[in-house]
mmCIF file of C-alpha atoms in Angstrom:
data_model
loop_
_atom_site.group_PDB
_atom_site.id
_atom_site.type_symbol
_atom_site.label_atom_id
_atom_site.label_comp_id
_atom_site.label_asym_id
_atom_site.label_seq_id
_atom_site.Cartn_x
_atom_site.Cartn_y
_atom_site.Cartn_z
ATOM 1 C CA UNK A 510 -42.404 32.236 -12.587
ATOM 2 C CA UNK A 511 -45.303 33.948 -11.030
ATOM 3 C CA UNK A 512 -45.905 31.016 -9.073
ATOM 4 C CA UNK A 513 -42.407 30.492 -7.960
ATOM 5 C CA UNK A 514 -42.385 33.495 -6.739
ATOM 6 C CA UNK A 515 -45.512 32.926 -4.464
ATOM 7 C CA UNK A 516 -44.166 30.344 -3.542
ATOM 8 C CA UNK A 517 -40.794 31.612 -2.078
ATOM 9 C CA UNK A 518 -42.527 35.054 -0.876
ATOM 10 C CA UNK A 519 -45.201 32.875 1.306
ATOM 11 C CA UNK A 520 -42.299 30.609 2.464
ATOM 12 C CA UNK A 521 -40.289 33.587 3.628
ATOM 13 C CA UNK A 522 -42.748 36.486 4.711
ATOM 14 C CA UNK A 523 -45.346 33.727 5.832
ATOM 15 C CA UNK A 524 -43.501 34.067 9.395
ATOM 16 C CA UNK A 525 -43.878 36.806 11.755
ATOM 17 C CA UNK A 526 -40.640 38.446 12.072
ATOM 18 C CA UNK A 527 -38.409 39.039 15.470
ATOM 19 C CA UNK A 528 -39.417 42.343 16.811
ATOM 20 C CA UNK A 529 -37.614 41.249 19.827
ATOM 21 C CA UNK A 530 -34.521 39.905 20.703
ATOM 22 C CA UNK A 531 -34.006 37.789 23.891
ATOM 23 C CA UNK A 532 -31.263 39.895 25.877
ATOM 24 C CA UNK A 533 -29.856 36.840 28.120
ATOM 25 C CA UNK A 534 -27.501 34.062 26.675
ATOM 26 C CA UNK A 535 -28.825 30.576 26.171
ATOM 27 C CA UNK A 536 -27.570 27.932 28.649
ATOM 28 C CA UNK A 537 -23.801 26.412 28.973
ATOM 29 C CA UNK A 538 -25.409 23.122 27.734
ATOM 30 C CA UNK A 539 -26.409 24.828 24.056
ATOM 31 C CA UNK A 540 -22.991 26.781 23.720
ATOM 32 C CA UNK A 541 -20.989 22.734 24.731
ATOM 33 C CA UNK A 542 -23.145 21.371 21.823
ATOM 34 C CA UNK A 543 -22.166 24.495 19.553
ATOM 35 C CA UNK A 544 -18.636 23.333 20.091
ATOM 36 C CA UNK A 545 -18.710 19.740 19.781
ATOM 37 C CA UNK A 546 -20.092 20.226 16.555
ATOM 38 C CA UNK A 547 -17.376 22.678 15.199
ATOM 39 C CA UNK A 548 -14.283 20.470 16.703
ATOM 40 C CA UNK A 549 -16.188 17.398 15.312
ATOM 41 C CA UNK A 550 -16.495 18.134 11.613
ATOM 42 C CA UNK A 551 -12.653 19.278 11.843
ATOM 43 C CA UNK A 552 -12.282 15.507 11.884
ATOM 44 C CA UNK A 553 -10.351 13.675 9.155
ATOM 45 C CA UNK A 554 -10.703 10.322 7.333
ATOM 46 C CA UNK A 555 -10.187 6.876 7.527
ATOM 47 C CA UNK A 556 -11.707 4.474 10.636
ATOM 48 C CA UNK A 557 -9.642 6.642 13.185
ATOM 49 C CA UNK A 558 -10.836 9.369 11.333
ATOM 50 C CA UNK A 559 -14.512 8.717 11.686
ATOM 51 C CA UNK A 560 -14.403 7.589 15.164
ATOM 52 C CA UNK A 561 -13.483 11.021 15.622
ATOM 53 C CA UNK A 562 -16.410 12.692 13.829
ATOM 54 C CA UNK A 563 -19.044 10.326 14.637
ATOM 55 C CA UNK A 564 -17.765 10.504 18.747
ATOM 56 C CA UNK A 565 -18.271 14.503 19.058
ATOM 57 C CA UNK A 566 -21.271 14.714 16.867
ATOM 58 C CA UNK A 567 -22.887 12.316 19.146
ATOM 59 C CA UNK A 568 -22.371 14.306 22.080
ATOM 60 C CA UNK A 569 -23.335 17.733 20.615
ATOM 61 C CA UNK A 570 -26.400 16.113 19.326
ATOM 62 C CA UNK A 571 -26.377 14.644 22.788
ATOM 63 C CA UNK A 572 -26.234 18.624 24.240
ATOM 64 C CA UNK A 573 -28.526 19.918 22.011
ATOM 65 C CA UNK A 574 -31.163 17.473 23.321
ATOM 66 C CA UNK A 575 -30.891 18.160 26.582
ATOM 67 C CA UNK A 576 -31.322 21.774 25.852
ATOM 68 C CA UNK A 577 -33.886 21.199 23.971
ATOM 69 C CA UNK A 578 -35.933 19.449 26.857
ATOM 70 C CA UNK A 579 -34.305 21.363 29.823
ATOM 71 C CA UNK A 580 -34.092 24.734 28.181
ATOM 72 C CA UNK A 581 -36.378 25.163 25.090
ATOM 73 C CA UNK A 582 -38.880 22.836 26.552
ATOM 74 C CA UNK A 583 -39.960 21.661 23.040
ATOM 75 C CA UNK A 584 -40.944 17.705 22.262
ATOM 76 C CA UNK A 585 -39.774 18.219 18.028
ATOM 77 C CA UNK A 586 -36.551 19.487 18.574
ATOM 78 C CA UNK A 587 -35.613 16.939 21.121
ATOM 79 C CA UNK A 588 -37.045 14.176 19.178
ATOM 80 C CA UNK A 589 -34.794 15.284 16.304
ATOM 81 C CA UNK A 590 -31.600 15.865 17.742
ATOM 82 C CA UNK A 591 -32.220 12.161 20.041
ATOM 83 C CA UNK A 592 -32.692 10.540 16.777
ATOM 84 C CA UNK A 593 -29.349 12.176 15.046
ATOM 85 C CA UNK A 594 -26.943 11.470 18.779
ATOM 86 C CA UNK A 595 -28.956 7.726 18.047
ATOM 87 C CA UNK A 596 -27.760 7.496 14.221
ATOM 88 C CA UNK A 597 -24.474 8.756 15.423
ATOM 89 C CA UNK A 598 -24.472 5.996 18.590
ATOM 90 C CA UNK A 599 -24.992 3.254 16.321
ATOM 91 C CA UNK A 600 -22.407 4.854 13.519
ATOM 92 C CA UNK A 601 -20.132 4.328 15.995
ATOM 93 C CA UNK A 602 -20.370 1.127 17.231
ATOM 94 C CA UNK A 603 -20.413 -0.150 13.592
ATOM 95 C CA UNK A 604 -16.600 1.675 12.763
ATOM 96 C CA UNK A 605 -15.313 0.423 15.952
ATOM 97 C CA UNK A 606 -16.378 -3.171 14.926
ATOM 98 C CA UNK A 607 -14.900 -2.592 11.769
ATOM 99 C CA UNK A 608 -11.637 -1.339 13.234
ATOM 100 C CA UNK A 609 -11.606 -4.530 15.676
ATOM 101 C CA UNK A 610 -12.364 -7.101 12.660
ATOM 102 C CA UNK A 611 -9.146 -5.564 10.648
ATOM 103 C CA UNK A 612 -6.539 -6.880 12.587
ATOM 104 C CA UNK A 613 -3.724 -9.362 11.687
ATOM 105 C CA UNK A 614 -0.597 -11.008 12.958
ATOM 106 C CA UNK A 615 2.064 -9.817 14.681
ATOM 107 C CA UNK A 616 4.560 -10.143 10.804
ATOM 108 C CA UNK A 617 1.329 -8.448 8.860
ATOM 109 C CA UNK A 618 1.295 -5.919 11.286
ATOM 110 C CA UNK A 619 4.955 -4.895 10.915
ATOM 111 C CA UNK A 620 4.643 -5.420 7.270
ATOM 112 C CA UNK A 621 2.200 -2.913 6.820
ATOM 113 C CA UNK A 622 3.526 -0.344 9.514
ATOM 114 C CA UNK A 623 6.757 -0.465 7.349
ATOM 115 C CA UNK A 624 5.745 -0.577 3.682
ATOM 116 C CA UNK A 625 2.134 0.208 3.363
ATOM 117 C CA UNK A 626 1.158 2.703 5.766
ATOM 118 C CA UNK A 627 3.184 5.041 4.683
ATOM 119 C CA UNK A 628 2.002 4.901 1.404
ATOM 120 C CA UNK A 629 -1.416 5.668 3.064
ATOM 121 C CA UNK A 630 -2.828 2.331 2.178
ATOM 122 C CA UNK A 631 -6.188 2.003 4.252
ATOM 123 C CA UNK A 632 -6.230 -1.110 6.335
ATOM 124 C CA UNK A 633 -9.529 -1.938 4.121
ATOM 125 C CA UNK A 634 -7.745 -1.902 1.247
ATOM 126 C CA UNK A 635 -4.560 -3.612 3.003
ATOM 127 C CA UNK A 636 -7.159 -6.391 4.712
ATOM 128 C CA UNK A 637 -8.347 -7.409 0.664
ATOM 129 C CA UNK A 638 -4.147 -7.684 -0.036
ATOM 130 C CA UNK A 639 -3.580 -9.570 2.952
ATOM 131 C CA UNK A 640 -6.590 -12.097 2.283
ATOM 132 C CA UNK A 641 -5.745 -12.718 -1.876
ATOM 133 C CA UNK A 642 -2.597 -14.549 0.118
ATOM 134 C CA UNK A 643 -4.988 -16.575 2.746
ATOM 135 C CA UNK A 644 -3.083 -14.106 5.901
ATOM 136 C CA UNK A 645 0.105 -16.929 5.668
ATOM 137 C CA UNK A 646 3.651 -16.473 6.200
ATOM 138 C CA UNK A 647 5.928 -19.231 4.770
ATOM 139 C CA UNK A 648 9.129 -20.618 6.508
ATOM 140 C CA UNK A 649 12.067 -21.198 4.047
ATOM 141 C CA UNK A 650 15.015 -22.941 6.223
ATOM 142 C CA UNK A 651 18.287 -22.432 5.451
ATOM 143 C CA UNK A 652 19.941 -22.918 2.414
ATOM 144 C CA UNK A 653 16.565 -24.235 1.118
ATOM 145 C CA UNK A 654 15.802 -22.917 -2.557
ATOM 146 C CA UNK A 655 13.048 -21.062 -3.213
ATOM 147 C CA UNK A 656 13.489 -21.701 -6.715
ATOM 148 C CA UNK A 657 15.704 -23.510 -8.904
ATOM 149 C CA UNK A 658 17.395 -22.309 -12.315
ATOM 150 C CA UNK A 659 15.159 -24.002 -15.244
ATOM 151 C CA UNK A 660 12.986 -25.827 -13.182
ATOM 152 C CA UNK A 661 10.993 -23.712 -11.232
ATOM 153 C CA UNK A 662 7.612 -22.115 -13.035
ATOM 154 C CA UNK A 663 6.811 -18.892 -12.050
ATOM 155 C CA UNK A 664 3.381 -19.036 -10.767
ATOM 156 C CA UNK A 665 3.689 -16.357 -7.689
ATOM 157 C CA UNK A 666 4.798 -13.525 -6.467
ATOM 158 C CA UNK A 667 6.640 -13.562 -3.081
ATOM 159 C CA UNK A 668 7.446 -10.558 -0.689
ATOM 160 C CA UNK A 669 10.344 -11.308 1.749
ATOM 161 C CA UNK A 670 9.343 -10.544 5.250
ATOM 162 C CA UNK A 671 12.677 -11.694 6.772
ATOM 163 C CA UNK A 672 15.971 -13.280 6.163
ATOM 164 C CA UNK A 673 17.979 -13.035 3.034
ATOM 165 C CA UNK A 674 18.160 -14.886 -0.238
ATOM 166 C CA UNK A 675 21.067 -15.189 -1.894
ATOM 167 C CA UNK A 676 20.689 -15.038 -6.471
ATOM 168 C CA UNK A 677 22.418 -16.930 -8.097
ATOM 169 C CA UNK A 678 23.177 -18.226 -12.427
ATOM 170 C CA UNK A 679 25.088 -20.957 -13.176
ATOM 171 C CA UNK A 680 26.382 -20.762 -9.911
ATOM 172 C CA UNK A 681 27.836 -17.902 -9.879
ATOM 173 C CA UNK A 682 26.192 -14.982 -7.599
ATOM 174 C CA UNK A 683 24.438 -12.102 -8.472
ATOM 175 C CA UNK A 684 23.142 -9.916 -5.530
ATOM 176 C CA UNK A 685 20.989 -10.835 -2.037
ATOM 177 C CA UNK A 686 17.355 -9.978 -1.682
ATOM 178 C CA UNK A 687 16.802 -8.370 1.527
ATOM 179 C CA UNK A 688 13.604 -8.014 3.507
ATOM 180 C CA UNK A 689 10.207 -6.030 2.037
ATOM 181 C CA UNK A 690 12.101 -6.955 -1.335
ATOM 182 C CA UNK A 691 10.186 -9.255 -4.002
ATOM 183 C CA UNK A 692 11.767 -12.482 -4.388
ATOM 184 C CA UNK A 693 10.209 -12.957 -7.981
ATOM 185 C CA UNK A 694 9.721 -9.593 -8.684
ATOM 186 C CA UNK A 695 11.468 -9.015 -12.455
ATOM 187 C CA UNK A 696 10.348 -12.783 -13.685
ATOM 188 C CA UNK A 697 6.681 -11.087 -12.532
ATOM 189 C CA UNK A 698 7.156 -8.496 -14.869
ATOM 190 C CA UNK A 699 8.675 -10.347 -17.700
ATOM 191 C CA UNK A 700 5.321 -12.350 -18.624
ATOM 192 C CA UNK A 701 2.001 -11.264 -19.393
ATOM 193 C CA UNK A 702 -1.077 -12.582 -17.313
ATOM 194 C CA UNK A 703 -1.267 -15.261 -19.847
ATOM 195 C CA UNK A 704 2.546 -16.616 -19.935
ATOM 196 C CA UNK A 705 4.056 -19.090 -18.213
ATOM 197 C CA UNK A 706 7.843 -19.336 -17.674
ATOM 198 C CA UNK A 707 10.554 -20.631 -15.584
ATOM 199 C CA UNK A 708 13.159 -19.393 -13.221
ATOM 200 C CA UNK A 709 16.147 -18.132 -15.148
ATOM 201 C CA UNK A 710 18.261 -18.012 -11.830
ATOM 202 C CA UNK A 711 18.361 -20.293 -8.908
ATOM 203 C CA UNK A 712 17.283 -18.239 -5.518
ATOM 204 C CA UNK A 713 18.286 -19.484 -2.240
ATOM 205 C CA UNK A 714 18.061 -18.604 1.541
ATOM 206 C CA UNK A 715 20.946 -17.699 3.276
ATOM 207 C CA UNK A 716 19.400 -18.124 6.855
ATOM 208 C CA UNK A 717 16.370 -18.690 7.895
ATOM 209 C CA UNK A 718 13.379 -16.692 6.090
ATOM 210 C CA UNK A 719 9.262 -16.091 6.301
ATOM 211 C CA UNK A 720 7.967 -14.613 2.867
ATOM 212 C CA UNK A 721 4.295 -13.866 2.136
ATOM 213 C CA UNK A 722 3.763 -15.017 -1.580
ATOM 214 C CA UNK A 723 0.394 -14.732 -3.707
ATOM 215 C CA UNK A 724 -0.698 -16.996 -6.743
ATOM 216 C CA UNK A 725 -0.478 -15.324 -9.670
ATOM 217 C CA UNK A 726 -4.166 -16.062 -10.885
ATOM 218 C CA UNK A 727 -5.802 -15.188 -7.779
ATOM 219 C CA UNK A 728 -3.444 -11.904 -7.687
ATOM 220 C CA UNK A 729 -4.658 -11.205 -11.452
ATOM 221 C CA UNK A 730 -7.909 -11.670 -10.300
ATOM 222 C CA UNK A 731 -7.826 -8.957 -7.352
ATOM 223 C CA UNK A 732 -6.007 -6.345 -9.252
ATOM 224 C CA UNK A 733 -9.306 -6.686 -11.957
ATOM 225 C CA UNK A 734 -11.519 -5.889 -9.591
ATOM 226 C CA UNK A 735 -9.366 -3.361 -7.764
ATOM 227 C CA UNK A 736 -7.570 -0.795 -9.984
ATOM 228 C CA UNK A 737 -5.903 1.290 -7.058
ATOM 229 C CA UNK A 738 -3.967 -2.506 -5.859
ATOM 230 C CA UNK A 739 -3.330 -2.831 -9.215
ATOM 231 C CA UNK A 740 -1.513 0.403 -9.156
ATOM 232 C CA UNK A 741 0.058 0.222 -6.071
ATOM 233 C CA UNK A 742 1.302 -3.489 -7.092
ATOM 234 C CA UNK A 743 2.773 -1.966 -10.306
ATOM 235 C CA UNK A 744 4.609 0.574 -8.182
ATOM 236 C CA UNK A 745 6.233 -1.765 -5.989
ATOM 237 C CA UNK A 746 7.355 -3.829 -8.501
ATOM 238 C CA UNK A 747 8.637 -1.612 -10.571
ATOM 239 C CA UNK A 748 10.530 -0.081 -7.529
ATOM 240 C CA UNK A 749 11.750 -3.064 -6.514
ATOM 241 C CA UNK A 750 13.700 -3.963 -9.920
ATOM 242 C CA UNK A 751 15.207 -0.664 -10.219
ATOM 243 C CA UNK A 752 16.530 -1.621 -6.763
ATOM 244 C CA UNK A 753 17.794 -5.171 -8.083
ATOM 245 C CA UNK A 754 19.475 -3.578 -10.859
ATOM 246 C CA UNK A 755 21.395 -0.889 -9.133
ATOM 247 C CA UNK A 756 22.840 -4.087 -7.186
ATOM 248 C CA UNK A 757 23.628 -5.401 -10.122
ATOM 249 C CA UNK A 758 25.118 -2.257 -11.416
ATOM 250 C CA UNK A 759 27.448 -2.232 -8.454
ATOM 251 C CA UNK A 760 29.038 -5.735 -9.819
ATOM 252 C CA UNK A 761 29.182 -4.985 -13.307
ATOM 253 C CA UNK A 762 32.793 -4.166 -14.910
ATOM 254 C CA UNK A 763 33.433 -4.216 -18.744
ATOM 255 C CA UNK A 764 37.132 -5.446 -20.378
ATOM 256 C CA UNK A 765 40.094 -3.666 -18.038
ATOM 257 C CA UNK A 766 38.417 -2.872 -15.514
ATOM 258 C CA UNK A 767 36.415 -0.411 -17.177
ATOM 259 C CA UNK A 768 32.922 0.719 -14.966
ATOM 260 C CA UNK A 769 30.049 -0.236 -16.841
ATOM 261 C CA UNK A 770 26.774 1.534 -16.103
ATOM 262 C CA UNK A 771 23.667 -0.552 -16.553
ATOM 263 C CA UNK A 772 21.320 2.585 -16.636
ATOM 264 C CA UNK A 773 22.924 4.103 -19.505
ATOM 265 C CA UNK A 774 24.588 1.394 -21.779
ATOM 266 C CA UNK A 775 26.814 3.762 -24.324
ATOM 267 C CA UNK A 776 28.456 5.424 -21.642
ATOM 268 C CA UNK A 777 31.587 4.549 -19.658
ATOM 269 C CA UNK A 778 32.778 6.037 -16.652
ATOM 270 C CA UNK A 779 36.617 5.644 -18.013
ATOM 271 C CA UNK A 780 38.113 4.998 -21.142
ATOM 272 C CA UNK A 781 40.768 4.981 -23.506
ATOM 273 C CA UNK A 782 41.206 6.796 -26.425
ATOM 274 C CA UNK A 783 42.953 3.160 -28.571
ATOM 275 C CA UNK A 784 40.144 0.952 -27.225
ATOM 276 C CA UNK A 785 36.882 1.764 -28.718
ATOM 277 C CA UNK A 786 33.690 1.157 -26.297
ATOM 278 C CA UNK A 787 32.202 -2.404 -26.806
ATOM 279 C CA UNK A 788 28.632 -2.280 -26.780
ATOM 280 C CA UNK A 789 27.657 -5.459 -24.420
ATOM 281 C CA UNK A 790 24.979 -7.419 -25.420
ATOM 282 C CA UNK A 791 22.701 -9.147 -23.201
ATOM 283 C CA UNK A 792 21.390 -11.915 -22.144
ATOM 284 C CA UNK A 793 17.929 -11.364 -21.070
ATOM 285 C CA UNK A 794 14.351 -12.791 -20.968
ATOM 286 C CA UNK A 795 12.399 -9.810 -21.822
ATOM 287 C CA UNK A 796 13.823 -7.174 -19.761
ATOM 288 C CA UNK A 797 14.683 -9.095 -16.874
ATOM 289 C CA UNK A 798 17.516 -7.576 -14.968
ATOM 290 C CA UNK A 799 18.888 -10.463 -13.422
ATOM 291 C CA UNK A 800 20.936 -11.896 -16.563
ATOM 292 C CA UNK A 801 24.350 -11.530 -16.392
ATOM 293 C CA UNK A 802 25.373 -9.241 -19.702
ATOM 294 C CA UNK A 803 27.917 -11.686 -21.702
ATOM 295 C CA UNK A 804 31.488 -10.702 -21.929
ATOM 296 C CA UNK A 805 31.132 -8.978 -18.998
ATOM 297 C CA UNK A 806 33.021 -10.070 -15.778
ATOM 298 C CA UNK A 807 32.775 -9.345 -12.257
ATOM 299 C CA UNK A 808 35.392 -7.742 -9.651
ATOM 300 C CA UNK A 809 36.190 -10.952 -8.102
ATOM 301 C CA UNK A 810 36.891 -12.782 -11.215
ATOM 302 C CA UNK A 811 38.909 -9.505 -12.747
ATOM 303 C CA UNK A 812 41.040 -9.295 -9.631
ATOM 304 C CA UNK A 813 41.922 -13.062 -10.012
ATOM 305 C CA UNK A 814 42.930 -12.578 -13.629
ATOM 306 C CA UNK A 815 45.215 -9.784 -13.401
#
């Protein structure tokens, strides 16, 4: 302790102490550094972000140089703040390469404006999402299927970009998928990494479409090394069949034209006393939403029979 204490006493009473003050101001140059440094660590994050910080920092260290060799007239405290405004230089060249190297096509680009940004996905993270797909869009003419009822393994997972794809099972329809909506999304979540399965419903394009889609291996494999894209990924998903199922809701009607709700299925927005509530029972592959319940008809066909 004893030496500790000699220690801090020399390091702090070793130095003669101001018995003066200087009465004048330093120069305008030392007071423009002081400021670039306080706006410049009010900067904020991401590439943008550090632009920012790195851009001011560099000047004040740029300032405080000049000062330093105008002002102060003193070789170590230019040499250190050259070498910090040279650290900072080089900082920024290497973020605004970075910036420059993330950039994508004109359909990546709106995809990620519209659903990824403003989940504040970085464009790092949304350059490693865009590359597990090889950066392709794929064309699906009209009335082209992307997949065909029982025939069709499910081996991706496919975002719509644009268009519209109509579902249907056993010919009859179901609801459209509309654009930055999974095509595949609830046969995704049906199977495990390890399953395989087919297409339960046939999905076709109503005009013209471009759909990103990644391979379900290689997708596995980024979300293993990435946790946060495996999160996000789950998120999407699961937002995307609760989606699909409130279209789905919207068709569903039970006996005489009784509303059936397919979020809560003991409960029925009208019925009568002398006909006791059929519990429907469905016919799905492990959750999947897109299985028409049996018994259970839609408006069209209701209207028709009555």
């Amino acid at each position: 302790m004893g030496e500790n204490a000699s220690f801090w006493e020399s390091l702090i009473y070793a130095h003669p102490t101001c018995t003066t003050w200087k009465q004048e101001a330093e120069g305008s140059i030392y007071h423009l550094a002081s400021i670039l440094f306080v706006v410049g660590f009010m900067g904020g994050s991401g590439f943008f972000g550090l632009l920012y910080v790195f851009s001011l920092l560099g000047l004040g260290f740029l300032c405080s140089s000049v000062w330093a060799w105008l002002d102060v007239c003193a070789a170590d405290i230019f040499s250190w703040n050259f070498i910090l405004f040279a650290i900072c230089f080089v900082q920024f060249i290497y973020v605004t390469y970075q910036v420059r190297s993330v950039s994508f096509d004109r359909e990546f680009q709106e995809l990620y404006s519209a659903l990824f940004q403003p989940l504040g996905i970085s464009l790092t993270v949304y350059r490693k999402i865009v590359l597990c797909c090889d950066a392709e869009v794929v064309t699906l003419e009209k009335e082209h299927c992307y997949a065909m009822q029982g025939k069709t393994p499910i081996d991706k997972l496919s975002l719509l970009v644009s268009g519209r794809i109509r579902v249907t099972v056993d010919g009859e329809f179901l609801h459209y998928i509309f654009p930055l909506q999974f095509l595949d999304s609830p046969e995704w979540d049906s199977l495990r990494p390890t399953e395989e399965g087919i297409f339960q419903v046939t999905l076709t394009a109503e005009t013209d479409c471009r759909y990103v889609a990644w391979r379900r291996k290689k997708l596995y494999l980024l979300f293993a090394k990435h946790r946060f894209i495996s999160r996000l990924f789950s998120i999407l998903i699961g937002s995307d069949i609760a989606e699909k199922l409130y279209a789905l809701n919207d068709r569903v009607h039970v006996g005489k034209g009784f509303r059936y709700d397919i979020r809560l299925p003991n409960f029925y927005h009208v019925s009568l006393p002398e006909t006791p509530p059929v519990q429907p029972s469905y016919h799905l592959q492990r959750g999947s939403p897109r299985r028409k319940p049996m018994g259970v008809t839609n408006c069209s066909s209701f209207s028709t029979q009555s």
